[in-house]
C-alpha atoms as a PDB file:
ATOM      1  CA  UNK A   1       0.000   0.000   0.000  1.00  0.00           C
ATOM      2  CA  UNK A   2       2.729   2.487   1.208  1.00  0.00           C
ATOM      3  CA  UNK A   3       4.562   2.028  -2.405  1.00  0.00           C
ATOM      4  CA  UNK A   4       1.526   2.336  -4.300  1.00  0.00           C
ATOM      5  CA  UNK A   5       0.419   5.464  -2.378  1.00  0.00           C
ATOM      6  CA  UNK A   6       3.815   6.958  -3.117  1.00  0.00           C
ATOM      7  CA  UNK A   7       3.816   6.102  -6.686  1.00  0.00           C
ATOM      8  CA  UNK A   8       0.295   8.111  -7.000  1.00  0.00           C
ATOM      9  CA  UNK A   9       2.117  11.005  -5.577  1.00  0.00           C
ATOM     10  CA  UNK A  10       5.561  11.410  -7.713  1.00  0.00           C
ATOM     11  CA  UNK A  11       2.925  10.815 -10.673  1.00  0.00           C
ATOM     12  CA  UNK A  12       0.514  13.628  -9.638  1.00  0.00           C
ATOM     13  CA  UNK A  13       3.368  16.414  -9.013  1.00  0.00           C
ATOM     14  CA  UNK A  14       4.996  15.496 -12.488  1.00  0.00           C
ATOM     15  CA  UNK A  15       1.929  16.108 -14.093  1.00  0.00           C
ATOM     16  CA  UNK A  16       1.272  19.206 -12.246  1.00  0.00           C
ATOM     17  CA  UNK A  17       4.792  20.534 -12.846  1.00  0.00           C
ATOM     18  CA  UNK A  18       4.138  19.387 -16.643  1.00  0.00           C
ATOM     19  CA  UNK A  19       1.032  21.291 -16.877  1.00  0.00           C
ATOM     20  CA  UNK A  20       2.893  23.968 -14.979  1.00  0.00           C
ATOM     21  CA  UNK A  21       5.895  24.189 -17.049  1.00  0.00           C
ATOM     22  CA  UNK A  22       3.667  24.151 -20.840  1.00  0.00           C
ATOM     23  CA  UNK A  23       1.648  27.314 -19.083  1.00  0.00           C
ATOM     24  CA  UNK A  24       4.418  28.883 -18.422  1.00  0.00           C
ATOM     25  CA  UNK A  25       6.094  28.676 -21.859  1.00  0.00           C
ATOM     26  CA  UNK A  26       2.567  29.465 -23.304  1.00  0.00           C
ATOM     27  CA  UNK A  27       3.123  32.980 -20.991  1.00  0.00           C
ATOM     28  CA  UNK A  28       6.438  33.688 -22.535  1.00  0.00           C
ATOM     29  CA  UNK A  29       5.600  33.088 -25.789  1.00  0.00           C
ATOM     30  CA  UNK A  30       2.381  35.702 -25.749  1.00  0.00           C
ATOM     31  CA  UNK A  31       4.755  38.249 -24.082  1.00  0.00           C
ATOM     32  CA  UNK A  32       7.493  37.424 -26.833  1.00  0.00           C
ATOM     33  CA  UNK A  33       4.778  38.393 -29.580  1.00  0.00           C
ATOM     34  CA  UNK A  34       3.268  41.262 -28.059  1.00  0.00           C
ATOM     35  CA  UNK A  35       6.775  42.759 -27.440  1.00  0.00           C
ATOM     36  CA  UNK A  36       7.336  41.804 -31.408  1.00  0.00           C
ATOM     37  CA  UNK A  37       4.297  43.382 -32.708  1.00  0.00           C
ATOM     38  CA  UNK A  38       4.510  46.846 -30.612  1.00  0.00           C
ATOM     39  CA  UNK A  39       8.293  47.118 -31.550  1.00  0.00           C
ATOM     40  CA  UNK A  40       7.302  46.963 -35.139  1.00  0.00           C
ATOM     41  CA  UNK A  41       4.318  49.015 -34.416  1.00  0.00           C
ATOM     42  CA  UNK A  42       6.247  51.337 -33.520  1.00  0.00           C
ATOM     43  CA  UNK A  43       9.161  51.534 -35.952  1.00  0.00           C
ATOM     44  CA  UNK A  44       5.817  51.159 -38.686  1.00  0.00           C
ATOM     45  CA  UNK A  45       4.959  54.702 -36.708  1.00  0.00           C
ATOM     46  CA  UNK A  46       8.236  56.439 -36.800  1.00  0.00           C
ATOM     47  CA  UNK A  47       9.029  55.379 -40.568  1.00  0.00           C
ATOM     48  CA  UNK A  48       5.080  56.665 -41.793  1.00  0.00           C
ATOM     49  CA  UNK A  49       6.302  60.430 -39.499  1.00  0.00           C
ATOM     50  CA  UNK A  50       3.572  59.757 -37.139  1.00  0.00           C
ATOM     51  CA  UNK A  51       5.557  59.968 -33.918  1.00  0.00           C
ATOM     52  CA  UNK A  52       7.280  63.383 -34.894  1.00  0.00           C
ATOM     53  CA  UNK A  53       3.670  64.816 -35.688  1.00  0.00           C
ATOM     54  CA  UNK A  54       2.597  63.294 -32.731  1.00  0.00           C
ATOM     55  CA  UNK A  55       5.556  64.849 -30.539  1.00  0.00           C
ATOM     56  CA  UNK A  56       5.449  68.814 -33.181  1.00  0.00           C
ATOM     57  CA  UNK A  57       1.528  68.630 -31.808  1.00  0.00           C
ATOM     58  CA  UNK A  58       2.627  68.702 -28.527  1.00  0.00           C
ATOM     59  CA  UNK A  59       5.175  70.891 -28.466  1.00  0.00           C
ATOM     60  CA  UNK A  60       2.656  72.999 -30.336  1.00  0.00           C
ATOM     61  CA  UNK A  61       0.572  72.847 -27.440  1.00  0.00           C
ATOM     62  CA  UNK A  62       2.452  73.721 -24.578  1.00  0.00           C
ATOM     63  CA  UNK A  63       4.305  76.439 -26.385  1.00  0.00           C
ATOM     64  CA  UNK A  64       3.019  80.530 -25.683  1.00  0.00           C
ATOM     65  CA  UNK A  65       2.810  81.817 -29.229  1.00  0.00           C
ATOM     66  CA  UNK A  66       3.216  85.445 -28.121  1.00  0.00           C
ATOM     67  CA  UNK A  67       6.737  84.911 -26.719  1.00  0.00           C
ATOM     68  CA  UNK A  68       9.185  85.146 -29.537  1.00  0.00           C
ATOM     69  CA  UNK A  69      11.635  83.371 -27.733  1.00  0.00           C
ATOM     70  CA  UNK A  70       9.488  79.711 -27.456  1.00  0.00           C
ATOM     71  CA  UNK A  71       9.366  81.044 -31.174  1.00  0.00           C
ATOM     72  CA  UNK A  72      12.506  80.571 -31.525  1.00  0.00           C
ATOM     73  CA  UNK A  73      13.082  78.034 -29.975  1.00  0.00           C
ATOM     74  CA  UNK A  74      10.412  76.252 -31.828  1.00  0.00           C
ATOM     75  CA  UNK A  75      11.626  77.627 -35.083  1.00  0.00           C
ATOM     76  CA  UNK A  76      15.272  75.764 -34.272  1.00  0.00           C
ATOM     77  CA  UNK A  77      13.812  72.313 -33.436  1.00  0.00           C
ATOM     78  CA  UNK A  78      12.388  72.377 -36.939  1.00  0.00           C
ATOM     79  CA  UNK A  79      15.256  73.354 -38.506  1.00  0.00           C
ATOM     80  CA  UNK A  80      17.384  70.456 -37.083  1.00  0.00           C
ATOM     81  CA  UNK A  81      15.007  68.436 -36.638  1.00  0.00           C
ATOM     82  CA  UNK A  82      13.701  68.869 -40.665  1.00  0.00           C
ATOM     83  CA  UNK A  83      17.269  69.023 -42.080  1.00  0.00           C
ATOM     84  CA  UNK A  84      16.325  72.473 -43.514  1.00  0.00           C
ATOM     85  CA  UNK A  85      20.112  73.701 -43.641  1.00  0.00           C
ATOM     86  CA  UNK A  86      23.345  72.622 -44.004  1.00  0.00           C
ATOM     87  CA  UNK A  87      24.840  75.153 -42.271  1.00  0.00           C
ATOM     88  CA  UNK A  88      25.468  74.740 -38.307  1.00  0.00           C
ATOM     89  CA  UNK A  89      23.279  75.700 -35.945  1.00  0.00           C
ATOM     90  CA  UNK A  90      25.338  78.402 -34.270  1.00  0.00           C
ATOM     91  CA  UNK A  91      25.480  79.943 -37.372  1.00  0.00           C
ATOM     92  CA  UNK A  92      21.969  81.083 -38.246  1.00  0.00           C
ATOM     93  CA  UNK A  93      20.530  84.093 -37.036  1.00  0.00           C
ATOM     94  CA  UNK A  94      16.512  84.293 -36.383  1.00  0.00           C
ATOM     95  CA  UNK A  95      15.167  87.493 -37.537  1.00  0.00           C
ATOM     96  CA  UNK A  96      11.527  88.636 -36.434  1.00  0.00           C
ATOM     97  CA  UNK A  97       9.923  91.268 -39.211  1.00  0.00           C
ATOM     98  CA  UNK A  98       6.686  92.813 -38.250  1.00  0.00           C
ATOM     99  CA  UNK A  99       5.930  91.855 -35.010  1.00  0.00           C
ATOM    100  CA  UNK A 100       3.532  94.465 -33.885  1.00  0.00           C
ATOM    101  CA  UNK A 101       1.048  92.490 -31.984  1.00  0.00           C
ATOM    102  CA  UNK A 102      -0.646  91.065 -35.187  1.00  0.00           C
ATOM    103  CA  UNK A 103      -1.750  87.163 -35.530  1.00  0.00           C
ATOM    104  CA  UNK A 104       0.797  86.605 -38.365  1.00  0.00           C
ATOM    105  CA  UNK A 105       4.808  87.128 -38.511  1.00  0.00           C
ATOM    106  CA  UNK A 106       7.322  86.302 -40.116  1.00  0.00           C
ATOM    107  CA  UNK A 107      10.695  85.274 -39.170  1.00  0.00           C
ATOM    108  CA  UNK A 108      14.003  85.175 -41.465  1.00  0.00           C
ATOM    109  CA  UNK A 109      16.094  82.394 -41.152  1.00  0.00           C
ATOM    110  CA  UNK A 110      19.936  84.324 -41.697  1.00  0.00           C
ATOM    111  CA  UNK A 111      23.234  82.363 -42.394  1.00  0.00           C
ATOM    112  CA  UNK A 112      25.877  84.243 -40.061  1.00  0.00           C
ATOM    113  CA  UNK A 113      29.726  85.182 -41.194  1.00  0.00           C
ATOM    114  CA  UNK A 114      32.022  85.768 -38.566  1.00  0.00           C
ATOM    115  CA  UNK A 115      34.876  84.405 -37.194  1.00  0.00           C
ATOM    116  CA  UNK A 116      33.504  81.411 -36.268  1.00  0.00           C
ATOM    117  CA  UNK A 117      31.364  81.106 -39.098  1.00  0.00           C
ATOM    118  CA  UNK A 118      33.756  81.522 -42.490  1.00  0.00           C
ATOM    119  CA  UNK A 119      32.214  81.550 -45.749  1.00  0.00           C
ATOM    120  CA  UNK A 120      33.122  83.028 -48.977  1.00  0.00           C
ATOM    121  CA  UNK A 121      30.109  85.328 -49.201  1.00  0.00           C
ATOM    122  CA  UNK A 122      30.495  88.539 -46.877  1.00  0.00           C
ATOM    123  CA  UNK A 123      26.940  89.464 -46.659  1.00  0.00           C
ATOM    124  CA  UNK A 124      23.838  88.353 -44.192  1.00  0.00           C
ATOM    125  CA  UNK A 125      22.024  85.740 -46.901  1.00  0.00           C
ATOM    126  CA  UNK A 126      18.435  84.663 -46.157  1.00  0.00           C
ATOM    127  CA  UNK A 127      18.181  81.243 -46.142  1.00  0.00           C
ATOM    128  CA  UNK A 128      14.442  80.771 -45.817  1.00  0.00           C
ATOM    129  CA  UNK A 129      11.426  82.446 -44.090  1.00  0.00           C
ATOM    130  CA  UNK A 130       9.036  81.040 -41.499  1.00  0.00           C
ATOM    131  CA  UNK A 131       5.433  82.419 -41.374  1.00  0.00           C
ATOM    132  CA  UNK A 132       4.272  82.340 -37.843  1.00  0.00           C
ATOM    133  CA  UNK A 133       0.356  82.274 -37.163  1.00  0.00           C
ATOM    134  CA  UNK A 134       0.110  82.797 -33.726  1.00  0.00           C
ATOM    135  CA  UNK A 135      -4.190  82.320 -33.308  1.00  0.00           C
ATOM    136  CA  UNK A 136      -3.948  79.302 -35.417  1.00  0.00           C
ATOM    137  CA  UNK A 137      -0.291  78.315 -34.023  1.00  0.00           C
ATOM    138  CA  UNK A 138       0.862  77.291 -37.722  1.00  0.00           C
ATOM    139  CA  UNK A 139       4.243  77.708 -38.829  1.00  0.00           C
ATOM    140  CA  UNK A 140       4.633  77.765 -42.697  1.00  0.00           C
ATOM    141  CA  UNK A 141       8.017  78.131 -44.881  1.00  0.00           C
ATOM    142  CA  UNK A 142       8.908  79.089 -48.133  1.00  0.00           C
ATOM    143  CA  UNK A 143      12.575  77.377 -48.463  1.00  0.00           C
ATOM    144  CA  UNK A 144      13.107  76.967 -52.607  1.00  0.00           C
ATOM    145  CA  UNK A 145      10.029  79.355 -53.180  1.00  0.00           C
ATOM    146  CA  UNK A 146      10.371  83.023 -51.854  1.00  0.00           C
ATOM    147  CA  UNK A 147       7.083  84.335 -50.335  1.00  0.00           C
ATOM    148  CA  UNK A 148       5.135  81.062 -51.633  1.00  0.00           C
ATOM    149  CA  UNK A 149       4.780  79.392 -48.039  1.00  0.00           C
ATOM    150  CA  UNK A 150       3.594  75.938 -47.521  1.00  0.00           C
ATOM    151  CA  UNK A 151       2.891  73.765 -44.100  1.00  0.00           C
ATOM    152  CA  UNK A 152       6.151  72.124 -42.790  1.00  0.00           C
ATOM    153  CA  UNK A 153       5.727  68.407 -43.651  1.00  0.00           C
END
């Protein structure tokens, strides 16, 4: 009886630790695919430009449109983060035209000489020019089409 008894047992806690050990591989197996299909959910997300939308919208929303300088400071997150310029950051001056209270302004985006900045050309050049609507908080540009703006993709 005792051996019989004892046989029942060691077969009962293999079986238990079977059905154990399949659940658990079952477990890490569903985590392994969800983690699989979020990464590439995601990466599908950055490649299609919807996480820097996402991220420009809120930025866009936490920003004060009547301060020039969260303009600014706007205006040079799209510039490096757009690839608008070759030319290094330090080097670009951000000049604010007409900026007498009214919904819309414009800002010039300068390319700096100095002695820091060397170039060939001795002159202030305008690179490009944002249009800032402030009520609507839209920023436009006209790089390769002077005073033909068009939304920032």
């Amino acid at each position: 009886m005792k051996n019989y008894k004892k046989d029942f047992s060691d077969k009962t806690s293999h079986s238990s630790s079977s059905k154990l050990n399949v659940f658990t591989r079952k477990r890490i197996w569903q985590r392994v695919l969800i983690a699989l299909f979020l990464s590439a959910g995601i990466i599908f997300a950055q490649k299609a430009g919807w996480l820097d939308q996402f991220s420009r919208q809120l930025t866009q929303q936490h920003m004060n449109w009547s301060n020039n300088s969260d303009v600014i400071a706007y205006l040079k997150k799209i510039v490096a983060n757009n690839q608008l310029t070759k030319t290094s950051p330090h080097c670009l001056v951000y000049v604010i035209n007409n900026d007498n209270g009214q919904e819309t302004v414009r800002v010039e985006v300068r390319e700096q000489h100095n002695s820091v900045c060397t170039n060939t050309r001795k002159d202030f050049p305008l690179l490009f020019t944002f249009e800032i609507n402030r009520i609507q908080k839209t920023v436009q540009i006209d790089k390769g089409s002077p005073n033909h703006f068009y939304p920032i993709q």
